[in-house]
mmCIF file of C-alpha atoms in Angstrom:
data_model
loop_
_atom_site.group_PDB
_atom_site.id
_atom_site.type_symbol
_atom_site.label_atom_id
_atom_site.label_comp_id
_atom_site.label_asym_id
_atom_site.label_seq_id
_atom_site.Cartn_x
_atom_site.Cartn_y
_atom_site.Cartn_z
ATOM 1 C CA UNK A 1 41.357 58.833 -56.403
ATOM 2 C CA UNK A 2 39.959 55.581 -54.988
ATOM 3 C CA UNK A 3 41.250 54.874 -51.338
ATOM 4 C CA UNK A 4 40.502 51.647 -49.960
ATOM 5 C CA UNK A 5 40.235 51.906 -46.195
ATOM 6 C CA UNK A 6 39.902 48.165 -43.575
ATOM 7 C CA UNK A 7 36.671 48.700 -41.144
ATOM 8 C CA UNK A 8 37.172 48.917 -37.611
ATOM 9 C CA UNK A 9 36.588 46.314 -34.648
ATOM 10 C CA UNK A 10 34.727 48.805 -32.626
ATOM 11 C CA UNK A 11 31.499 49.974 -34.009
ATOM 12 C CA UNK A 12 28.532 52.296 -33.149
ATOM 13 C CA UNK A 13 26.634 50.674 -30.721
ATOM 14 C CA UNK A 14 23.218 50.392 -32.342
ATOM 15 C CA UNK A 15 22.001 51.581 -35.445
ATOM 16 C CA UNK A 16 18.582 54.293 -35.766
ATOM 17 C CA UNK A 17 17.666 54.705 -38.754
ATOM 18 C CA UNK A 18 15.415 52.198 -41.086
ATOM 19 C CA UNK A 19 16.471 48.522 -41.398
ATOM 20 C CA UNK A 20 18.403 47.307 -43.961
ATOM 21 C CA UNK A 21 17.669 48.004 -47.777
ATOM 22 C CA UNK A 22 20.471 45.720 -49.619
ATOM 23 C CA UNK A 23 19.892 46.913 -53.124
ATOM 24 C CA UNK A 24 20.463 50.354 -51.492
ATOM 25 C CA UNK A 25 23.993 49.944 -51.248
ATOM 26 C CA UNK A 26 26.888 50.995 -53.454
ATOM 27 C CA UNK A 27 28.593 48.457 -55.836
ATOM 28 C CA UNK A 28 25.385 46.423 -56.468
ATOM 29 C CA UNK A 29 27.587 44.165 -58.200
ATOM 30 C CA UNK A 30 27.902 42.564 -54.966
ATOM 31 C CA UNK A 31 24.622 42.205 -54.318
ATOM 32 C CA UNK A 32 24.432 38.021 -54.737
ATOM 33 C CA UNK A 33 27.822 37.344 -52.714
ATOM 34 C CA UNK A 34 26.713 39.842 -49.683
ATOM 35 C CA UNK A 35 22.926 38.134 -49.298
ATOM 36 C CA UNK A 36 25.259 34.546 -49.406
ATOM 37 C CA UNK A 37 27.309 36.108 -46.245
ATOM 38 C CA UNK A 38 24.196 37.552 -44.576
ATOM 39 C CA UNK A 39 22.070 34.583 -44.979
ATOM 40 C CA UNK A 40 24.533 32.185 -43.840
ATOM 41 C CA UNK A 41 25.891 34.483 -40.514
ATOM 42 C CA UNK A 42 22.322 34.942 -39.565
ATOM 43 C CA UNK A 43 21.572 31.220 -39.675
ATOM 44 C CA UNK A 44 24.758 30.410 -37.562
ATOM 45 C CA UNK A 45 24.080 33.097 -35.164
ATOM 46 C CA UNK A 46 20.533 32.201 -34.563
ATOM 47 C CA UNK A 47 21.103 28.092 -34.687
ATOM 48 C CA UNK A 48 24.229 27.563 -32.151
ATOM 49 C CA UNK A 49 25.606 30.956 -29.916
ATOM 50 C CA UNK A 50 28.371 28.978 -28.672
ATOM 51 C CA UNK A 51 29.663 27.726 -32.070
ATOM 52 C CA UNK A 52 28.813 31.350 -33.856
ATOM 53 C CA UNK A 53 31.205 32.715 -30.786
ATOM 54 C CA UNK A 54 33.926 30.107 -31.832
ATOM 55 C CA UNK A 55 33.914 30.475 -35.462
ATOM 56 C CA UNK A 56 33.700 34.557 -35.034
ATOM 57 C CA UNK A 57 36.612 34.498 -32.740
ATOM 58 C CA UNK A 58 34.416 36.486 -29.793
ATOM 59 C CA UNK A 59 35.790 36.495 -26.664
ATOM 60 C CA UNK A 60 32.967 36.083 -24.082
ATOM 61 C CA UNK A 61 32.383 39.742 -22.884
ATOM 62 C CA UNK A 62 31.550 40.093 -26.926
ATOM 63 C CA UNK A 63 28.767 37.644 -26.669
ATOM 64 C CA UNK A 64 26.241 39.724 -26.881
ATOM 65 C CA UNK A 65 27.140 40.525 -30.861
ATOM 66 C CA UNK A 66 25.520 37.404 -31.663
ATOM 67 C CA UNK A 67 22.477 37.984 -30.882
ATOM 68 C CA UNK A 68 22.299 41.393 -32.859
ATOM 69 C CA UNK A 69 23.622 39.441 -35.764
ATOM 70 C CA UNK A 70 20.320 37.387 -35.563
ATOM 71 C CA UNK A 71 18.804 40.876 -36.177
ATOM 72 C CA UNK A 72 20.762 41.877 -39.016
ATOM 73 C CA UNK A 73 18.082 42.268 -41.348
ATOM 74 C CA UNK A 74 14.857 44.404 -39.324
ATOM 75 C CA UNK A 75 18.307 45.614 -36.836
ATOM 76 C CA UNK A 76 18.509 49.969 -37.324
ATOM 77 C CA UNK A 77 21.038 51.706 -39.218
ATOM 78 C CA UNK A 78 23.903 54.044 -39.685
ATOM 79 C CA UNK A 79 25.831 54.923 -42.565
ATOM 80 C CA UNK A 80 28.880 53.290 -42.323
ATOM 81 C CA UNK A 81 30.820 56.359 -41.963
ATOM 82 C CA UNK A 82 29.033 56.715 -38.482
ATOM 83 C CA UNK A 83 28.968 52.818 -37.767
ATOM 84 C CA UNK A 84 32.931 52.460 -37.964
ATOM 85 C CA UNK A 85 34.179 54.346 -34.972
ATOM 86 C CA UNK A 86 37.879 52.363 -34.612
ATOM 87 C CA UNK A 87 41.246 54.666 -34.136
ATOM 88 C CA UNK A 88 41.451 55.432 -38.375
ATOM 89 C CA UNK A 89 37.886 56.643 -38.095
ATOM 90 C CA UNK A 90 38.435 58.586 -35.060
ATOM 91 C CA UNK A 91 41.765 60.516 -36.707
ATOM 92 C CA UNK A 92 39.920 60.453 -40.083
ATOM 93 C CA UNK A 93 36.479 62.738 -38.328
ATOM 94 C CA UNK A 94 34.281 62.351 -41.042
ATOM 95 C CA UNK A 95 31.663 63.771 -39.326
ATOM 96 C CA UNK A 96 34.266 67.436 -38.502
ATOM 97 C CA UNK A 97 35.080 67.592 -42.680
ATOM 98 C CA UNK A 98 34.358 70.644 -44.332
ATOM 99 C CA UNK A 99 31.647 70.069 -46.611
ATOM 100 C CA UNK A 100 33.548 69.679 -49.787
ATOM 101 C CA UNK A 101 35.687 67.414 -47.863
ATOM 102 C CA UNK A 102 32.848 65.151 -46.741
ATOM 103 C CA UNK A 103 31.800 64.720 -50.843
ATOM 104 C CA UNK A 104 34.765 64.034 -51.707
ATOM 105 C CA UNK A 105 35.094 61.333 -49.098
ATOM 106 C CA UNK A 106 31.894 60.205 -49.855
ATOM 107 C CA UNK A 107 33.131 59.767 -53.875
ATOM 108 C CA UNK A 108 36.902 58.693 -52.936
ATOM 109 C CA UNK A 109 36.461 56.513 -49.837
ATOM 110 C CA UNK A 110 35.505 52.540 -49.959
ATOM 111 C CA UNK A 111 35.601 50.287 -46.604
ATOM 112 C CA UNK A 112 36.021 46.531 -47.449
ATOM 113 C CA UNK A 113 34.156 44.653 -45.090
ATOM 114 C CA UNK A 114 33.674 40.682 -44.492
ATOM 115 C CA UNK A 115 30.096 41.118 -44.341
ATOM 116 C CA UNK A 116 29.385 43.814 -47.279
ATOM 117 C CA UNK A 117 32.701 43.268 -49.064
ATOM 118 C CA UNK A 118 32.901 46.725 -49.908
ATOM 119 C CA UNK A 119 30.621 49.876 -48.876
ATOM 120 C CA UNK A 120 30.963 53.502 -49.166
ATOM 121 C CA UNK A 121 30.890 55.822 -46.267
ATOM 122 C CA UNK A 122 27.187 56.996 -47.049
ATOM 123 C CA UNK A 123 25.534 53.481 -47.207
ATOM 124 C CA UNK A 124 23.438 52.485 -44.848
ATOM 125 C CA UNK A 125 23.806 49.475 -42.797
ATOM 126 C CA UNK A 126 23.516 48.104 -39.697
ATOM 127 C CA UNK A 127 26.194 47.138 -36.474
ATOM 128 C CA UNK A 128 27.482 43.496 -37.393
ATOM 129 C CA UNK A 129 30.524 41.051 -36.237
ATOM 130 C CA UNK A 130 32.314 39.845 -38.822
ATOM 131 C CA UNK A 131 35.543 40.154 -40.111
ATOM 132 C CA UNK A 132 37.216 39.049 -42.925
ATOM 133 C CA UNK A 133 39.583 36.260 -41.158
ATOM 134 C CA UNK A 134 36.174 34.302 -40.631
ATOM 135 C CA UNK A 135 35.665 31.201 -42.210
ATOM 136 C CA UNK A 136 32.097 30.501 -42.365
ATOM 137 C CA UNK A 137 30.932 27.014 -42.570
ATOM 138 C CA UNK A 138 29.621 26.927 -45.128
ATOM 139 C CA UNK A 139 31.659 29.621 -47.440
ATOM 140 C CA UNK A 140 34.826 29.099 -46.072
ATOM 141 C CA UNK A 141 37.305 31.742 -45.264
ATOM 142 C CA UNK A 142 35.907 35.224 -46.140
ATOM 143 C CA UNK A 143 39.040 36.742 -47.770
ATOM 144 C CA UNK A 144 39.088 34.158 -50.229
ATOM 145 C CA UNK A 145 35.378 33.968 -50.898
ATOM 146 C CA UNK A 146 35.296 37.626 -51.837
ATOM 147 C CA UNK A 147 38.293 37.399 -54.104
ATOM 148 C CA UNK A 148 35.796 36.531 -57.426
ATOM 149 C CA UNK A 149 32.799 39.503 -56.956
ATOM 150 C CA UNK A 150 35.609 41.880 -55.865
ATOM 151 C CA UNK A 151 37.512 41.382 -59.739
ATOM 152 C CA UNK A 152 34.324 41.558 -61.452
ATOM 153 C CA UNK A 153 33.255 44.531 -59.582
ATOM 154 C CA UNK A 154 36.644 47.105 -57.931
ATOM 155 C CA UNK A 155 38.652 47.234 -61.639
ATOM 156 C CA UNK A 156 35.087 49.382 -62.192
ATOM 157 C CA UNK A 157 35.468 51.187 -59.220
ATOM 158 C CA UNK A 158 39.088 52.136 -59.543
ATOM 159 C CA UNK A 159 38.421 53.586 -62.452
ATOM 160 C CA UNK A 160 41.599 55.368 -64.465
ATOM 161 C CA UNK A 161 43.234 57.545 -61.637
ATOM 162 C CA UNK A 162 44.974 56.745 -58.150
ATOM 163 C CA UNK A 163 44.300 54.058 -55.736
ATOM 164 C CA UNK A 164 45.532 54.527 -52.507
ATOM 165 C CA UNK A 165 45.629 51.090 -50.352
ATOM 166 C CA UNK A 166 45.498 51.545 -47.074
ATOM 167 C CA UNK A 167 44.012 47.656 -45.803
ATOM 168 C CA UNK A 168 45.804 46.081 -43.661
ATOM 169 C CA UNK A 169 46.229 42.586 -44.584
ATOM 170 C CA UNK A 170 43.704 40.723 -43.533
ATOM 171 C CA UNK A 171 41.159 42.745 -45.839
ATOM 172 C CA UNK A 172 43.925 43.294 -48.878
ATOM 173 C CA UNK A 173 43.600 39.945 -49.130
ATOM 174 C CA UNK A 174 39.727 39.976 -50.849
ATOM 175 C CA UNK A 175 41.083 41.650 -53.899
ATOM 176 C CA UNK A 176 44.979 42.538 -54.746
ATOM 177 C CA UNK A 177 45.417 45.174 -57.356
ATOM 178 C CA UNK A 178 46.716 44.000 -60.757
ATOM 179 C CA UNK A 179 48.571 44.710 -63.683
ATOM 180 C CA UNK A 180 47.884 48.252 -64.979
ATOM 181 C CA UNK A 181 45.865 49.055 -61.781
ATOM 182 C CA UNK A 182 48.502 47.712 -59.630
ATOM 183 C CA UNK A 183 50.548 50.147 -61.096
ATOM 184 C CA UNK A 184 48.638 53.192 -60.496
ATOM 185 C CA UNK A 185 48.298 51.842 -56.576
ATOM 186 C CA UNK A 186 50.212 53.214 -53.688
ATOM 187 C CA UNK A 187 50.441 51.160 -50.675
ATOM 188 C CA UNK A 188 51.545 52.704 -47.045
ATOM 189 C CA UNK A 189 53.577 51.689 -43.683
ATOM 190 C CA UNK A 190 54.442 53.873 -41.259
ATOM 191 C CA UNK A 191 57.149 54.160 -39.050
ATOM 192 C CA UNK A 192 58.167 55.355 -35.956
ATOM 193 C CA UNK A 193 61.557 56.856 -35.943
ATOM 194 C CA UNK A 194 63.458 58.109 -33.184
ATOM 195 C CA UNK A 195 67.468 58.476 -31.779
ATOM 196 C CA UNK A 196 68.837 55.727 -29.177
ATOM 197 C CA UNK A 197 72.566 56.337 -28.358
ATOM 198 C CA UNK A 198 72.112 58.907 -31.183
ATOM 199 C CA UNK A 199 71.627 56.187 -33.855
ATOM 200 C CA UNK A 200 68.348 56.320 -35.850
ATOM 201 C CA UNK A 201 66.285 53.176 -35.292
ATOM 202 C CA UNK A 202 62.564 52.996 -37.173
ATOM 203 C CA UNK A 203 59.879 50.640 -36.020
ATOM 204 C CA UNK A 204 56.504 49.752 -37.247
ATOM 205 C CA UNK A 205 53.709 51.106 -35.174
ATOM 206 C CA UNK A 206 50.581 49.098 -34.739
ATOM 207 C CA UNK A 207 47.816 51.236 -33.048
ATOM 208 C CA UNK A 208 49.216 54.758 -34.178
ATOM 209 C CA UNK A 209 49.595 53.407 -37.683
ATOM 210 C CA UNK A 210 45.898 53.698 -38.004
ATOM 211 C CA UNK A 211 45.427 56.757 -36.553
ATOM 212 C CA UNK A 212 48.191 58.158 -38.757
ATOM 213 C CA UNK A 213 46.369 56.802 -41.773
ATOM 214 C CA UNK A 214 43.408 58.426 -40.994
ATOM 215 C CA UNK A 215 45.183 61.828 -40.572
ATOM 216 C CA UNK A 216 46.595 61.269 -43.969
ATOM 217 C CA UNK A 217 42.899 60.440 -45.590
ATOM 218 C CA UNK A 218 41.769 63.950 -43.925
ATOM 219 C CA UNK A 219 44.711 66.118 -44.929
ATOM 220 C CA UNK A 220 44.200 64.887 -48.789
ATOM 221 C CA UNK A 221 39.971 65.101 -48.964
ATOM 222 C CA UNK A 222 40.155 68.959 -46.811
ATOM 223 C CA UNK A 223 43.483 69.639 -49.070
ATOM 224 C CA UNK A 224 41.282 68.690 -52.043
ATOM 225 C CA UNK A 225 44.389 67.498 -53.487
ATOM 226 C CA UNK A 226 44.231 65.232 -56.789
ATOM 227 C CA UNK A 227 47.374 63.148 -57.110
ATOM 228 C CA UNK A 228 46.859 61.522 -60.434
ATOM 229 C CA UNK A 229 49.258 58.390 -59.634
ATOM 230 C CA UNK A 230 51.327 57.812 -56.585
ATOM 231 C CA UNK A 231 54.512 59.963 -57.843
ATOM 232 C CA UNK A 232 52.272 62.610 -57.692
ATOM 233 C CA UNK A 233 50.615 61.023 -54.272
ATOM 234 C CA UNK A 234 53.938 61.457 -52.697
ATOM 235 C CA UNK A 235 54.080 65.086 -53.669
ATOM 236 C CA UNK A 236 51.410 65.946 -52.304
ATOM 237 C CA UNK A 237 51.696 64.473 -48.913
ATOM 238 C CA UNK A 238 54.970 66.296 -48.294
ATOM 239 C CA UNK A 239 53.128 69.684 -49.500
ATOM 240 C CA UNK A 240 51.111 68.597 -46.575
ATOM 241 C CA UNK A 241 53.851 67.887 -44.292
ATOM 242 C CA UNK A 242 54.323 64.398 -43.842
ATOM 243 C CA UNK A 243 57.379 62.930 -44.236
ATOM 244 C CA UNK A 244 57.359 60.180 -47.185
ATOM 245 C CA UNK A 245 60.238 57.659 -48.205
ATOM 246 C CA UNK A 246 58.981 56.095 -51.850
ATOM 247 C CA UNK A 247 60.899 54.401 -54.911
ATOM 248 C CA UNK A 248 58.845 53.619 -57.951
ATOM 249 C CA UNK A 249 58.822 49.585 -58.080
ATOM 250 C CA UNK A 250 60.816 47.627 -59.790
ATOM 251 C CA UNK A 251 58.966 46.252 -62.477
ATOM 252 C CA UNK A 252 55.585 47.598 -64.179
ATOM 253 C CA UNK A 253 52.452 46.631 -62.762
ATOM 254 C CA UNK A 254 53.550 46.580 -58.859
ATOM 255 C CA UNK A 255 51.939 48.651 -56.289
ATOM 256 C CA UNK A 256 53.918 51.821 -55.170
ATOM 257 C CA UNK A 257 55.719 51.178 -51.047
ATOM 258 C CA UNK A 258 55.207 54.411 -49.410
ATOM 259 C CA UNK A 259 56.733 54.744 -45.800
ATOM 260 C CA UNK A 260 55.622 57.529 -43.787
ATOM 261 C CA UNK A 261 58.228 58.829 -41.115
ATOM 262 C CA UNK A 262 56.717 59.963 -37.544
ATOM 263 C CA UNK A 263 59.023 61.521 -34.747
ATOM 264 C CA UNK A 264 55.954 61.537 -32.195
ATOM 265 C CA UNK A 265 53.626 59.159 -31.824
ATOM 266 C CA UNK A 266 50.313 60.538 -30.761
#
């Protein structure tokens, strides 16, 4: 099982551990494309802080990220399973999984990122600002500039067994499952459901969607459950008690729609 997880906006505050060692990280394929991104958000965020704060969207009491992009590449280090700290991260607990749990989530788990494109939860890398809406200047808009590494490099990755999507859009947009891969792919939404005048209405949830996410991602690596497409994905999430909604698509090679039902939202 491959599950493709988005980063998170809030990250560990510094890194302490050794700088930077690119050929270090997982899916070297992407070696090239990430030292383009790097080399071109260090140049912007050391040459002009006010136009690096326009072009990555910072609001002024984020500021200060520019300047430790400057020191991206001599900056300390995390892995990025302790650098992402956002509301999936905090439901998921990496660092509270049993130990079979934490390698399976170091084998099953990849976090796209507009910097790194991709990285696993061991690899080591430092606090950054950048997310994949950017548009650099001079590679335009990240989620279309990783679109060519990420086909030459994820149908590898993916391998022959699930993939469980779990991006939200923003970062499904560097590389969209196709064809025979598509259909082995499970997407998720979750909704809220509750009674008003005794009528069932279901919304989409924004912040607890991601901390529901990460809940699931736990209950499957401590479960050690291995759901060999998303029939048997669905299965096995209701084994583990969440409520799941899911038709097979309509025609082959489409993505599985899987809608998880909460009554609380917590």
């Amino acid at each position: 099982m491959l599950v493709l997880l988005p980063p998170s906006e809030g990250k560990a505050a510094s890194g302490r551990g050794a700088p930077l060692k690119p050929e270090s990280l997982s899916l070297p394929g992407l070696a090239e494309s990430r030292a383009a991104v790097l080399d071109e958000l260090v140049e912007l965020c050391a040459a002009d802080e006010t136009k690096a704060q326009d072009v990555l969207g910072l609001t002024e009491g984020l500021r200060g990220e520019i300047a430790k992009n400057v020191e991206l590449r001599t900056a300390g280090t995390r892995t990025a399973g302790e650098i992402y700290t956002g509301v999936l991260y905090d439901a998921l607990g990496l660092a509270t999984l049993p130990p079979d749990a934490k390698r399976r989530a170091r084998r099953s788990l990849l976090v796209f990122s507009g910097l790194w494109g991709a990285v696993r939860p061991g690899d080591r890398i430092p606090p950054y600002r950048c997310s994949m809406g950017v548009k650099l200047p001079g590679l335009g808009p990240l989620g279309t500039y990783w679109r060519g590494p990420m086909e030459s490099v994820l149908p590898e990755a993916a391998g022959s067994g699930l993939v469980l999507d779990l991006r939200s859009s923003a970062y499904a947009a560097a590389w969209k499952p196709k064809g025979e891969i598509a259909g082995r792919t499970a997407t998720v939404r979750v909704l809220h459901s509750q009674l008003v005048g005794g009528v069932e209405t279901r919304s989409v949830v924004s912040h607890f969607n991601k901390a529901t996410k990460g809940r699931i991602v736990r209950d499957l690596l401590v479960s050690g459950a291995k759901p060999k497409g998303p029939g048997e994905l669905v299965e096995a999430l209701r084994d583990l008690g969440h409520v799941v909604e899911a038709e097979p698509p309509a025609r082959a090679g489409r993505p599985w729609a899987l809608d998880v039902i909460v009554t609380r939202i917590h």
